[in-house]
PDB file of C-alpha atoms and ligand atoms in Angstrom:
ATOM      1  CA  MET A 280     106.600 199.975 162.488  1.00  0.00           C
ATOM      2  CA  SER A 281     102.941 198.718 163.408  1.00  0.00           C
ATOM      3  CA  SER A 282     102.658 196.104 166.265  1.00  0.00           C
ATOM      4  CA  ASN A 283     102.680 193.107 164.175  1.00  0.00           C
ATOM      5  CA  GLU A 284     106.493 192.868 163.527  1.00  0.00           C
ATOM      6  CA  ALA A 285     109.249 191.906 165.224  1.00  0.00           C
ATOM      7  CA  LEU A 286     113.364 192.429 165.043  1.00  0.00           C
ATOM      8  CA  ILE A 287     115.080 189.210 165.304  1.00  0.00           C
ATOM      9  CA  ILE A 288     118.531 189.536 165.424  1.00  0.00           C
ATOM     10  CA  ILE A 289     120.651 186.743 165.343  1.00  0.00           C
ATOM     11  CA  ASP A 290     123.765 185.470 166.784  1.00  0.00           C
ATOM     12  CA  TYR A 291     125.094 189.195 167.049  1.00  0.00           C
ATOM     13  CA  THR A 292     128.173 188.360 169.539  1.00  0.00           C
ATOM     14  CA  ASN A 293     131.571 188.381 169.590  1.00  0.00           C
ATOM     15  CA  ASP A 294     132.976 184.926 168.589  1.00  0.00           C
ATOM     16  CA  PHE A 295     130.616 185.588 165.440  1.00  0.00           C
ATOM     17  CA  VAL A 296     131.727 188.969 164.847  1.00  0.00           C
ATOM     18  CA  ALA A 297     134.479 190.831 166.601  1.00  0.00           C
ATOM     19  CA  THR A 298     138.345 190.896 165.021  1.00  0.00           C
ATOM     20  CA  GLU A 299     139.395 187.927 167.838  1.00  0.00           C
ATOM     21  CA  GLY A 300     136.313 185.761 167.772  1.00  0.00           C
ATOM     22  CA  ALA A 301     136.602 182.085 167.480  1.00  0.00           C
ATOM     23  CA  LEU A 302     134.482 181.927 164.672  1.00  0.00           C
ATOM     24  CA  THR A 303     134.629 185.919 163.080  1.00  0.00           C
ATOM     25  CA  CYS A 304     132.869 186.493 159.885  1.00  0.00           C
ATOM     26  CA  GLY A 305     134.869 189.017 160.275  1.00  0.00           C
ATOM     27  CA  LYS A 306     134.596 192.807 158.930  1.00  0.00           C
ATOM     28  CA  PRO A 307     131.482 192.105 157.168  1.00  0.00           C
ATOM     29  CA  GLY A 308     129.854 191.879 160.322  1.00  0.00           C
ATOM     30  CA  GLN A 309     131.236 194.325 162.435  1.00  0.00           C
ATOM     31  CA  ALA A 310     130.048 196.733 159.407  1.00  0.00           C
ATOM     32  CA  LEU A 311     126.494 195.929 160.374  1.00  0.00           C
ATOM     33  CA  GLU A 312     127.155 197.143 164.393  1.00  0.00           C
ATOM     34  CA  LYS A 313     125.227 200.428 163.736  1.00  0.00           C
ATOM     35  CA  TYR A 314     122.342 199.322 161.439  1.00  0.00           C
ATOM     36  CA  ILE A 315     121.141 197.220 163.499  1.00  0.00           C
ATOM     37  CA  VAL A 316     121.579 199.008 166.744  1.00  0.00           C
ATOM     38  CA  ASP A 317     119.384 201.728 165.516  1.00  0.00           C
ATOM     39  CA  LEU A 318     117.273 199.265 163.844  1.00  0.00           C
ATOM     40  CA  ALA A 319     116.712 197.886 167.139  1.00  0.00           C
ATOM     41  CA  ASP A 320     116.574 201.044 169.135  1.00  0.00           C
ATOM     42  CA  SER A 321     113.539 202.047 166.405  1.00  0.00           C
ATOM     43  CA  MET A 322     111.589 198.182 166.571  1.00  0.00           C
ATOM     44  CA  LYS A 323     112.076 198.366 170.871  1.00  0.00           C
ATOM     45  CA  ASP A 324     108.447 199.573 171.257  1.00  0.00           C
ATOM     46  CA  SER A 325     107.397 196.265 168.686  1.00  0.00           C
ATOM     47  CA  PHE A 326     109.045 193.268 169.736  1.00  0.00           C
ATOM     48  CA  VAL A 327     113.527 192.779 169.398  1.00  0.00           C
ATOM     49  CA  TYR A 328     114.141 188.613 170.048  1.00  0.00           C
ATOM     50  CA  LEU A 329     117.794 187.802 170.275  1.00  0.00           C
ATOM     51  CA  PRO A 330     117.924 184.292 169.819  1.00  0.00           C
ATOM     52  CA  THR A 331     121.778 183.155 169.934  1.00  0.00           C
ATOM     53  CA  ASP A 332     123.869 180.283 169.686  1.00  0.00           C
ATOM     54  CA  ILE A 333     124.446 178.421 173.076  1.00  0.00           C
ATOM     55  CA  HIS A 334     127.188 175.511 173.660  1.00  0.00           C
ATOM     56  CA  VAL A 335     128.865 173.201 175.882  1.00  0.00           C
ATOM     57  CA  ALA A 336     132.561 173.041 176.304  1.00  0.00           C
ATOM     58  CA  GLY A 337     133.096 169.523 174.664  1.00  0.00           C
ATOM     59  CA  ASP A 338     130.023 168.726 173.743  1.00  0.00           C
ATOM     60  CA  LYS A 339     130.475 165.572 171.799  1.00  0.00           C
ATOM     61  CA  TYR A 340     126.757 165.295 171.103  1.00  0.00           C
ATOM     62  CA  HIS A 341     126.140 168.377 169.142  1.00  0.00           C
ATOM     63  CA  PRO A 342     126.467 167.600 165.494  1.00  0.00           C
ATOM     64  CA  GLU A 343     128.570 171.488 165.000  1.00  0.00           C
ATOM     65  CA  THR A 344     131.229 169.772 167.421  1.00  0.00           C
ATOM     66  CA  LYS A 345     132.746 168.143 164.097  1.00  0.00           C
ATOM     67  CA  LEU A 346     131.786 171.176 161.816  1.00  0.00           C
ATOM     68  CA  PHE A 347     133.067 174.574 164.251  1.00  0.00           C
ATOM     69  CA  PRO A 348     135.616 174.779 166.634  1.00  0.00           C
ATOM     70  CA  PRO A 349     134.421 175.510 170.049  1.00  0.00           C
ATOM     71  CA  HIS A 350     132.530 178.801 170.129  1.00  0.00           C
ATOM     72  CA  ASN A 351     129.883 181.051 172.094  1.00  0.00           C
ATOM     73  CA  GLU A 352     130.102 178.623 175.357  1.00  0.00           C
ATOM     74  CA  ALA A 353     127.793 179.730 178.335  1.00  0.00           C
ATOM     75  CA  ASN A 354     128.985 182.531 179.893  1.00  0.00           C
ATOM     76  CA  THR A 355     132.294 183.701 177.798  1.00  0.00           C
ATOM     77  CA  TRP A 356     133.059 186.779 176.023  1.00  0.00           C
ATOM     78  CA  GLY A 357     132.356 185.488 173.443  1.00  0.00           C
ATOM     79  CA  ARG A 358     128.537 184.678 173.474  1.00  0.00           C
ATOM     80  CA  GLU A 359     128.292 188.793 174.315  1.00  0.00           C
ATOM     81  CA  PHE A 360     126.792 190.294 171.901  1.00  0.00           C
ATOM     82  CA  TYR A 361     129.381 192.373 169.905  1.00  0.00           C
ATOM     83  CA  GLY A 362     129.724 196.029 170.209  1.00  0.00           C
ATOM     84  CA  GLU A 363     127.503 198.633 170.785  1.00  0.00           C
ATOM     85  CA  LEU A 364     124.468 196.110 170.859  1.00  0.00           C
ATOM     86  CA  ASN A 365     125.740 194.566 173.965  1.00  0.00           C
ATOM     87  CA  ASN A 366     125.324 198.126 176.063  1.00  0.00           C
ATOM     88  CA  TRP A 367     122.054 198.365 174.093  1.00  0.00           C
ATOM     89  CA  TYR A 368     120.647 195.012 175.037  1.00  0.00           C
ATOM     90  CA  GLN A 369     121.795 195.466 178.657  1.00  0.00           C
ATOM     91  CA  LYS A 370     119.963 199.504 178.986  1.00  0.00           C
ATOM     92  CA  ASN A 371     116.934 197.819 177.359  1.00  0.00           C
ATOM     93  CA  LYS A 372     116.331 194.128 177.551  1.00  0.00           C
ATOM     94  CA  SER A 373     112.459 193.900 178.667  1.00  0.00           C
ATOM     95  CA  ASP A 374     109.513 191.773 178.046  1.00  0.00           C
ATOM     96  CA  HIS A 375     109.538 193.317 173.840  1.00  0.00           C
ATOM     97  CA  VAL A 376     113.486 192.762 174.762  1.00  0.00           C
ATOM     98  CA  VAL A 377     114.028 189.398 174.919  1.00  0.00           C
ATOM     99  CA  MET A 378     117.274 186.818 174.579  1.00  0.00           C
ATOM    100  CA  ILE A 379     116.900 183.886 173.630  1.00  0.00           C
ATOM    101  CA  ASP A 380     119.285 180.949 173.963  1.00  0.00           C
ATOM    102  CA  LYS A 381     119.292 178.190 170.758  1.00  0.00           C
ATOM    103  CA  THR A 382     121.240 175.502 170.336  1.00  0.00           C
ATOM    104  CA  ARG A 383     121.072 174.620 166.089  1.00  0.00           C
ATOM    105  CA  TYR A 384     120.827 177.049 163.121  1.00  0.00           C
ATOM    106  CA  SER A 385     117.873 178.635 163.208  1.00  0.00           C
ATOM    107  CA  SER A 386     116.097 180.593 165.561  1.00  0.00           C
ATOM    108  CA  PHE A 387     113.141 178.092 166.174  1.00  0.00           C
ATOM    109  CA  ALA A 388     115.008 174.955 166.416  1.00  0.00           C
ATOM    110  CA  GLY A 389     114.087 173.617 169.890  1.00  0.00           C
ATOM    111  CA  THR A 390     112.699 177.422 171.280  1.00  0.00           C
ATOM    112  CA  ASN A 391     110.130 178.844 172.376  1.00  0.00           C
ATOM    113  CA  LEU A 392     110.558 181.649 169.787  1.00  0.00           C
ATOM    114  CA  ASP A 393     106.922 180.884 167.638  1.00  0.00           C
ATOM    115  CA  ILE A 394     104.797 180.910 170.495  1.00  0.00           C
ATOM    116  CA  LEU A 395     106.342 184.227 171.294  1.00  0.00           C
ATOM    117  CA  LEU A 396     104.873 185.656 167.662  1.00  0.00           C
ATOM    118  CA  CYS A 397     102.467 184.136 168.190  1.00  0.00           C
ATOM    119  CA  GLU A 398     100.975 185.182 171.426  1.00  0.00           C
ATOM    120  CA  ARG A 399     102.238 188.836 169.894  1.00  0.00           C
ATOM    121  CA  LYS A 400     100.163 188.044 166.661  1.00  0.00           C
ATOM    122  CA  VAL A 401     103.329 189.033 164.940  1.00  0.00           C
ATOM    123  CA  ASP A 402     102.923 188.023 161.359  1.00  0.00           C
ATOM    124  CA  THR A 403     105.990 189.385 160.003  1.00  0.00           C
ATOM    125  CA  VAL A 404     109.738 189.184 160.941  1.00  0.00           C
ATOM    126  CA  HIS A 405     112.621 191.228 160.236  1.00  0.00           C
ATOM    127  CA  LEU A 406     115.705 189.687 160.404  1.00  0.00           C
ATOM    128  CA  VAL A 407     119.256 190.579 160.894  1.00  0.00           C
ATOM    129  CA  GLY A 408     122.634 189.225 162.096  1.00  0.00           C
ATOM    130  CA  VAL A 409     124.751 186.320 160.746  1.00  0.00           C
ATOM    131  CA  CYS A 410     125.710 184.572 159.408  1.00  0.00           C
ATOM    132  CA  SER A 411     123.764 184.931 156.063  1.00  0.00           C
ATOM    133  CA  ASP A 412     123.799 181.779 154.673  1.00  0.00           C
ATOM    134  CA  ILE A 413     123.925 179.326 158.022  1.00  0.00           C
ATOM    135  CA  CYS A 414     122.076 180.846 161.132  1.00  0.00           C
ATOM    136  CA  VAL A 415     119.598 183.517 159.090  1.00  0.00           C
ATOM    137  CA  LEU A 416     119.131 181.271 156.017  1.00  0.00           C
ATOM    138  CA  HIS A 417     117.480 178.132 157.978  1.00  0.00           C
ATOM    139  CA  THR A 418     115.893 180.570 161.082  1.00  0.00           C
ATOM    140  CA  ALA A 419     114.231 182.621 157.272  1.00  0.00           C
ATOM    141  CA  VAL A 420     113.664 178.990 156.273  1.00  0.00           C
ATOM    142  CA  ASP A 421     111.609 177.919 159.374  1.00  0.00           C
ATOM    143  CA  ALA A 422     109.898 181.057 159.128  1.00  0.00           C
ATOM    144  CA  TYR A 423     108.754 180.614 155.886  1.00  0.00           C
ATOM    145  CA  ASN A 424     107.618 177.039 156.839  1.00  0.00           C
ATOM    146  CA  LEU A 425     105.806 178.602 159.407  1.00  0.00           C
ATOM    147  CA  GLY A 426     103.388 181.113 157.534  1.00  0.00           C
ATOM    148  CA  TYR A 427     105.592 184.138 158.400  1.00  0.00           C
ATOM    149  CA  ASN A 428     106.149 187.178 156.159  1.00  0.00           C
ATOM    150  CA  ILE A 429     109.819 187.483 156.069  1.00  0.00           C
ATOM    151  CA  VAL A 430     111.804 191.248 155.575  1.00  0.00           C
ATOM    152  CA  ILE A 431     115.675 190.892 155.180  1.00  0.00           C
ATOM    153  CA  HIS A 432     117.569 193.654 155.338  1.00  0.00           C
ATOM    154  CA  GLU A 433     120.441 193.966 153.255  1.00  0.00           C
ATOM    155  CA  GLN A 434     122.476 195.753 154.903  1.00  0.00           C
ATOM    156  CA  GLY A 435     122.147 194.277 158.749  1.00  0.00           C
ATOM    157  CA  ILE A 436     123.254 190.509 157.820  1.00  0.00           C
ATOM    158  CA  ALA A 437     126.616 189.143 156.677  1.00  0.00           C
ATOM    159  CA  THR A 438     128.759 187.067 156.626  1.00  0.00           C
ATOM    160  CA  PHE A 439     132.046 184.506 155.399  1.00  0.00           C
ATOM    161  CA  THR A 440     132.183 184.874 151.697  1.00  0.00           C
ATOM    162  CA  ASP A 441     130.757 187.022 148.537  1.00  0.00           C
ATOM    163  CA  ASN A 442     129.602 184.399 147.247  1.00  0.00           C
ATOM    164  CA  GLY A 443     127.670 183.445 150.212  1.00  0.00           C
ATOM    165  CA  GLN A 444     126.061 186.695 150.832  1.00  0.00           C
ATOM    166  CA  GLU A 445     125.375 187.118 147.634  1.00  0.00           C
ATOM    167  CA  TRP A 446     123.450 183.293 147.002  1.00  0.00           C
ATOM    168  CA  SER A 447     121.575 183.457 150.253  1.00  0.00           C
ATOM    169  CA  LEU A 448     120.387 186.817 149.414  1.00  0.00           C
ATOM    170  CA  ASN A 449     119.219 185.621 145.847  1.00  0.00           C
ATOM    171  CA  HIS A 450     117.226 182.574 147.855  1.00  0.00           C
ATOM    172  CA  PHE A 451     115.507 184.585 150.469  1.00  0.00           C
ATOM    173  CA  LYS A 452     114.219 186.538 147.955  1.00  0.00           C
ATOM    174  CA  ASN A 453     113.221 183.832 145.083  1.00  0.00           C
ATOM    175  CA  SER A 454     112.687 181.156 147.245  1.00  0.00           C
ATOM    176  CA  LEU A 455     111.166 182.023 150.699  1.00  0.00           C
ATOM    177  CA  ASN A 456     109.788 185.197 148.887  1.00  0.00           C
ATOM    178  CA  ALA A 457     110.928 187.507 151.321  1.00  0.00           C
ATOM    179  CA  LYS A 458     111.202 191.597 151.076  1.00  0.00           C
ATOM    180  CA  ILE A 459     114.739 192.435 150.892  1.00  0.00           C
ATOM    181  CA  VAL A 460     115.068 196.275 151.461  1.00  0.00           C
TER     182      VAL A 460
HETATM  183 ZN1   ZN B  96     126.537 177.215 167.465  1.00  0.00          ZN
END
């Protein structure tokens, strides 16, 4: 893998993936576990960023409070990475493997992700995680607007419905010029 590529692992936490998670996409999300960990391991000498939703309990100003049950609150089990990814992250976190707090769907909204990628001359982002048609989608839209090349790993993204998965894959390919692998 050349050094101008980065892997972005979006919201792969217990609340979004585990059976008992507060806002889980369930089995389709759980099925990504090995693919994501293997890919992360193969790209850890490039850059691996893990933008992860963070919420404050009862935040009356946050727009998601009206839309979703409470999820990914700070310092909870729900915000820990799901399954083997949690062990992998604890073992490999470094200046090349970095968790990033995000409070909106897009990994770029209100974060320093774009600055980090620019500093490292990254021009191509590989996207995996959940949910395909929410946080992965909004991250891809911002990556497109910022001029990054986008690679979507079909076996590395999932969402709540088959329709959502199919629609988002078409959108990544046909509207965001993403390479689907
Ligand atoms: Zn959220």
